Coordinates of C-alpha atoms and ligand atoms in Angstrom, one line a residue:
M1 CA 131.0 -81.0 71.0
Q2 CA 129.6 -84.2 69.4
V3 CA 131.8 -86.0 67.1
R4 CA 130.2 -87.3 63.9
Q5 CA 130.7 -91.1 63.9
P6 CA 130.9 -93.0 60.6
Q7 CA 127.4 -94.3 59.8
Q8 CA 128.3 -96.4 56.8
V9 CA 131.6 -97.2 55.1
V10 CA 131.5 -98.2 51.4
T11 CA 134.3 -99.1 49.0
A12 CA 134.1 -97.5 45.6
M13 CA 133.1 -99.8 42.7
A14 CA 134.8 -99.8 39.3
T15 CA 132.3 -98.9 36.5
Q16 CA 132.4 -97.5 33.0
E17 CA 131.2 -94.0 32.3
G18 CA 131.0 -91.8 29.2
A19 CA 132.3 -93.5 26.1
G20 CA 134.1 -96.1 28.1
V21 CA 136.1 -94.4 30.9
T22 CA 136.9 -96.5 33.9
V23 CA 135.8 -94.7 37.1
H24 CA 135.5 -95.8 40.7
R25 CA 132.1 -94.8 42.1
A26 CA 131.8 -94.4 45.8
L27 CA 128.4 -92.6 45.9
G28 CA 125.4 -93.2 43.6
T29 CA 125.5 -97.0 43.8
P30 CA 123.0 -99.6 45.0
L31 CA 125.0 -99.7 48.3
L32 CA 124.8 -96.0 48.7
P33 CA 122.4 -94.3 46.3
D34 CA 122.8 -90.8 47.8
V35 CA 123.8 -88.6 50.8
D36 CA 121.3 -85.8 50.4
P37 CA 122.1 -83.4 48.7
F38 CA 124.8 -85.4 46.9
L39 CA 124.0 -87.9 44.3
M40 CA 127.3 -89.3 42.9
L41 CA 131.0 -89.3 43.5
D42 CA 133.4 -90.8 41.0
E43 CA 137.1 -90.9 41.2
F44 CA 138.9 -91.3 37.9
K45 CA 142.5 -92.3 38.1
N46 CA 144.0 -94.0 35.0
D47 CA 147.5 -94.0 33.5
D48 CA 146.4 -96.2 30.6
P49 CA 145.1 -94.0 27.9
K50 CA 142.8 -96.8 26.7
R51 CA 140.9 -96.3 30.0
Y52 CA 140.3 -92.6 29.5
M53 CA 140.8 -91.4 25.9
A54 CA 137.2 -92.0 24.9
G55 CA 136.2 -89.3 27.4
F56 CA 132.7 -88.1 28.0
P57 CA 131.2 -87.0 24.6
D58 CA 128.1 -84.9 24.2
H59 CA 125.5 -85.6 26.9
P60 CA 122.8 -83.5 28.6
H61 CA 122.2 -82.5 32.2
R62 CA 119.2 -80.9 33.9
G63 CA 118.1 -80.2 37.5
M64 CA 121.6 -80.8 39.1
E65 CA 125.2 -79.6 39.3
T66 CA 128.4 -81.3 38.4
V67 CA 131.6 -80.5 40.2
T68 CA 134.9 -81.6 38.5
Y69 CA 138.1 -81.4 40.5
M70 CA 141.3 -82.3 38.6
L71 CA 144.5 -83.7 40.3
A72 CA 146.5 -84.7 37.2
G73 CA 146.1 -84.4 33.5
A74 CA 143.9 -82.0 31.4
M75 CA 140.3 -82.0 30.4
R76 CA 138.5 -79.8 27.8
H77 CA 134.9 -79.1 28.2
R78 CA 132.5 -77.5 25.7
D79 CA 128.8 -77.0 25.8
N80 CA 126.0 -76.2 23.4
Q81 CA 125.8 -72.6 24.6
G82 CA 129.3 -71.6 23.6
N83 CA 131.0 -72.2 26.9
E84 CA 134.4 -73.8 26.7
G85 CA 137.3 -74.3 29.1
R86 CA 140.3 -76.4 30.1
L87 CA 140.8 -78.0 33.5
R88 CA 144.3 -78.4 34.6
P89 CA 145.7 -80.0 37.8
G90 CA 144.2 -78.4 40.9
D91 CA 141.4 -76.6 38.9
V92 CA 137.7 -76.9 39.8
Q93 CA 134.6 -76.5 37.7
W94 CA 131.3 -76.1 39.5
M95 CA 128.7 -76.4 36.8
T96 CA 125.1 -75.6 37.6
A97 CA 123.1 -77.3 34.8
G98 CA 119.8 -75.8 35.8
R99 CA 117.2 -76.0 33.0
G100 CA 119.7 -77.8 30.8
I101 CA 123.0 -77.9 28.9
I102 CA 124.5 -80.4 26.5
H103 CA 128.3 -80.7 27.0
S104 CA 131.3 -82.9 26.4
E105 CA 134.2 -83.5 28.8
M106 CA 137.2 -84.8 26.8
P107 CA 140.8 -85.6 27.9
E108 CA 143.5 -83.3 26.4
Q109 CA 146.3 -85.7 26.7
E110 CA 147.3 -88.9 25.0
Q111 CA 149.5 -90.4 27.7
G112 CA 150.2 -90.1 31.4
L113 CA 148.0 -90.0 34.4
M114 CA 144.5 -88.6 34.3
W115 CA 143.2 -88.2 37.9
G116 CA 140.3 -86.4 39.4
F117 CA 136.8 -86.5 40.8
Q118 CA 133.3 -85.7 39.7
L119 CA 130.6 -84.9 42.3
W120 CA 126.9 -84.5 41.5
V121 CA 125.0 -82.1 43.7
N122 CA 121.2 -81.9 43.6
L123 CA 119.5 -78.6 43.1
P124 CA 116.5 -77.5 45.2
A125 CA 113.1 -77.7 43.4
K126 CA 113.0 -73.9 43.1
D127 CA 116.3 -73.8 41.3
K128 CA 116.0 -76.8 39.0
M129 CA 115.1 -74.7 36.0
T130 CA 117.5 -71.8 36.7
A131 CA 119.8 -70.5 34.0
P132 CA 123.0 -72.6 33.6
R133 CA 126.0 -71.2 35.4
Y134 CA 129.7 -72.0 35.5
Q135 CA 132.2 -71.3 38.2
E136 CA 135.7 -72.1 36.9
I137 CA 138.4 -71.8 39.5
K138 CA 142.1 -72.0 38.6
A139 CA 144.3 -73.9 41.0
A140 CA 146.1 -70.7 42.1
D141 CA 142.8 -69.2 43.2
I142 CA 142.0 -72.0 45.6
P143 CA 143.3 -71.1 49.1
E144 CA 145.4 -73.6 50.9
V145 CA 145.3 -73.7 54.7
T146 CA 148.4 -74.9 56.6
R147 CA 148.3 -75.8 60.2
L148 CA 151.2 -76.0 62.6
D149 CA 151.0 -79.8 62.8
G150 CA 151.7 -80.0 59.1
L151 CA 148.1 -80.4 57.9
R152 CA 147.4 -78.8 54.5
A153 CA 144.0 -78.3 53.1
R154 CA 142.7 -76.8 49.8
V155 CA 139.4 -75.0 50.5
I156 CA 137.3 -75.2 47.4
A157 CA 133.9 -74.4 49.1
G158 CA 133.0 -73.6 52.7
K159 CA 135.3 -72.2 55.4
L160 CA 138.3 -73.7 57.2
D161 CA 140.1 -71.9 60.0
G162 CA 138.5 -68.7 58.8
I163 CA 139.6 -69.1 55.2
A164 CA 136.7 -69.2 52.7
G165 CA 136.7 -71.1 49.4
P166 CA 136.0 -69.4 46.1
I167 CA 132.7 -71.2 45.2
N168 CA 129.7 -69.0 45.9
G169 CA 126.0 -68.8 45.6
I170 CA 125.2 -72.5 45.9
G171 CA 121.9 -73.2 47.6
V172 CA 123.0 -76.2 49.7
D173 CA 125.8 -74.1 51.3
P174 CA 128.5 -76.7 50.4
T175 CA 131.8 -77.6 52.1
Y176 CA 134.4 -79.1 49.8
F177 CA 138.0 -79.6 51.2
D178 CA 140.9 -81.6 49.9
V179 CA 142.9 -82.4 53.0
A180 CA 146.4 -83.8 53.2
L181 CA 147.0 -85.2 56.7
P182 CA 150.6 -86.2 57.7
K183 CA 150.9 -89.5 59.6
A184 CA 149.6 -89.4 63.2
V185 CA 148.1 -86.0 62.8
A186 CA 144.4 -85.4 63.6
F187 CA 141.9 -83.2 61.8
E188 CA 139.0 -81.7 63.6
H189 CA 136.5 -79.4 62.0
P190 CA 133.1 -78.0 63.2
L191 CA 130.3 -79.0 60.8
P192 CA 126.9 -77.7 61.9
A193 CA 124.3 -80.2 62.8
N194 CA 122.0 -79.2 59.9
Q195 CA 124.7 -80.3 57.4
Q196 CA 125.1 -83.8 55.9
G197 CA 128.2 -85.2 54.3
F198 CA 131.0 -87.7 54.0
V199 CA 134.7 -88.3 53.9
Y200 CA 136.2 -90.0 50.9
V201 CA 139.8 -91.3 51.5
F202 CA 141.9 -91.2 48.3
G203 CA 145.4 -91.6 49.8
G204 CA 146.7 -93.8 52.7
K205 CA 144.4 -94.8 55.5
A206 CA 142.4 -92.7 58.0
Q207 CA 140.3 -93.3 61.1
I208 CA 137.0 -91.5 61.0
G209 CA 135.1 -90.7 64.3
D210 CA 136.4 -91.4 67.8
G211 CA 136.1 -94.0 70.6
A212 CA 134.4 -97.3 70.1
S213 CA 132.5 -96.1 67.0
A214 CA 135.6 -95.0 65.0
R215 CA 136.3 -96.9 61.8
A216 CA 139.4 -97.3 59.7
V217 CA 138.9 -96.2 56.2
Q218 CA 141.2 -97.3 53.3
R219 CA 142.0 -95.3 50.2
G220 CA 139.1 -95.8 47.8
S221 CA 136.4 -95.9 50.5
L222 CA 133.8 -93.4 51.7
A223 CA 132.5 -92.9 55.2
V224 CA 129.0 -91.3 55.6
L225 CA 129.1 -89.0 58.6
G226 CA 126.5 -89.5 61.3
S227 CA 124.8 -86.8 63.3
G228 CA 126.9 -84.4 65.4
D229 CA 128.7 -81.1 65.0
T230 CA 132.3 -82.0 64.6
V231 CA 134.2 -84.0 62.0
K232 CA 137.2 -86.0 63.3
V233 CA 139.7 -87.7 61.0
D234 CA 143.0 -89.2 62.2
A235 CA 145.8 -90.3 59.9
W236 CA 147.2 -93.7 60.6
A237 CA 150.5 -93.7 62.5
G238 CA 152.3 -95.4 59.6
A239 CA 151.4 -93.2 56.6
D240 CA 150.0 -89.9 55.4
A241 CA 146.3 -89.7 54.5
R242 CA 144.5 -87.6 52.0
F243 CA 140.8 -87.2 51.8
L244 CA 137.9 -85.1 50.6
L245 CA 135.4 -83.7 53.1
I246 CA 132.2 -82.9 51.3
A247 CA 129.1 -81.7 53.1
G248 CA 125.9 -79.6 52.4
R249 CA 122.5 -78.8 53.6
P250 CA 120.1 -81.7 52.8
L251 CA 117.1 -80.8 50.6
N252 CA 114.6 -83.4 51.9
E253 CA 112.8 -83.3 48.6
P254 CA 111.7 -86.2 46.4
V255 CA 114.4 -87.2 43.9
V256 CA 113.4 -88.7 40.6
K257 CA 116.5 -89.5 38.6
Y258 CA 116.9 -90.6 35.0
G259 CA 120.5 -90.7 34.0
P260 CA 121.7 -87.0 34.0
F261 CA 118.3 -85.6 34.6
V262 CA 117.5 -85.1 38.3
M263 CA 114.0 -83.8 39.0
N264 CA 111.2 -84.1 41.7
T265 CA 108.5 -85.9 39.7
R266 CA 108.2 -88.4 36.8
E267 CA 106.3 -85.8 34.8
Q268 CA 109.3 -83.4 35.0
I269 CA 111.5 -86.3 33.8
Y270 CA 109.3 -86.9 30.8
Q271 CA 109.4 -83.2 30.1
A272 CA 113.2 -83.2 30.3
I273 CA 113.4 -86.1 27.8
D274 CA 111.0 -84.4 25.5
D275 CA 112.8 -81.0 25.8
F276 CA 116.1 -82.7 25.1
Q277 CA 114.9 -84.7 22.1
S278 CA 113.1 -81.6 20.7
G279 CA 116.3 -79.5 20.8
R280 CA 115.1 -77.2 23.6
F281 CA 118.2 -77.5 25.8
Ligands
FE1 FE1 128.6 -84.2 32.3

């Protein structure tokens, strides 16, 4: 067993997205542009409607996937191909944009807390122009693992203690867990050496790794996992911790990104802009 030590720890940065929504971006910043195959991770947590009501009006995507996981509040999404849905607390939407969609993601609340995450996952070159696909999973259909030590984990993708998450058919073979770790409890999980990933702490404080290389990670910070085959996270003695463990198979392909278009070459980006502007999405 080789524990994956934290390679880099970054604090999420406040930024504006959509039509003026305050988000905290942990991945997809100058400090940490990507963790192949992941391109972005935003946490949105606002109880001031002025910071979320404007939402994310119509915008395109091509060549990538967006994964929205709601913890509080409600969001309505609609796209230009007639797909529509509502995300409630605990729900997940795994959207494969493929060759292109234009969609909006708008709050369906005028007060109260809006809290969740959006992750961007790159698509392999061979799948960038695939047909768009949605996997919409209701909270009740996401299995929760409970361990004897009090650990609870929602398994969105991948497998934990033999329990598989509902997301399927994704090329990078993703792991996406939401883990609630009671104080002084440790989490260990085998993550094969051919996977890359990170831990994002969004509650309390956790220690990632072990021995002299271990690092304390505060809520709102992300730890990139180094090489090894086992993830180890310990909750601090004084408080519970909550974190996302996200991992996948790296693509090792060139990434050329222009806003919500993620392709392999500049020519493909020009094509995406042209297709979008000519109404071919
Ligand atoms: Fe979007």
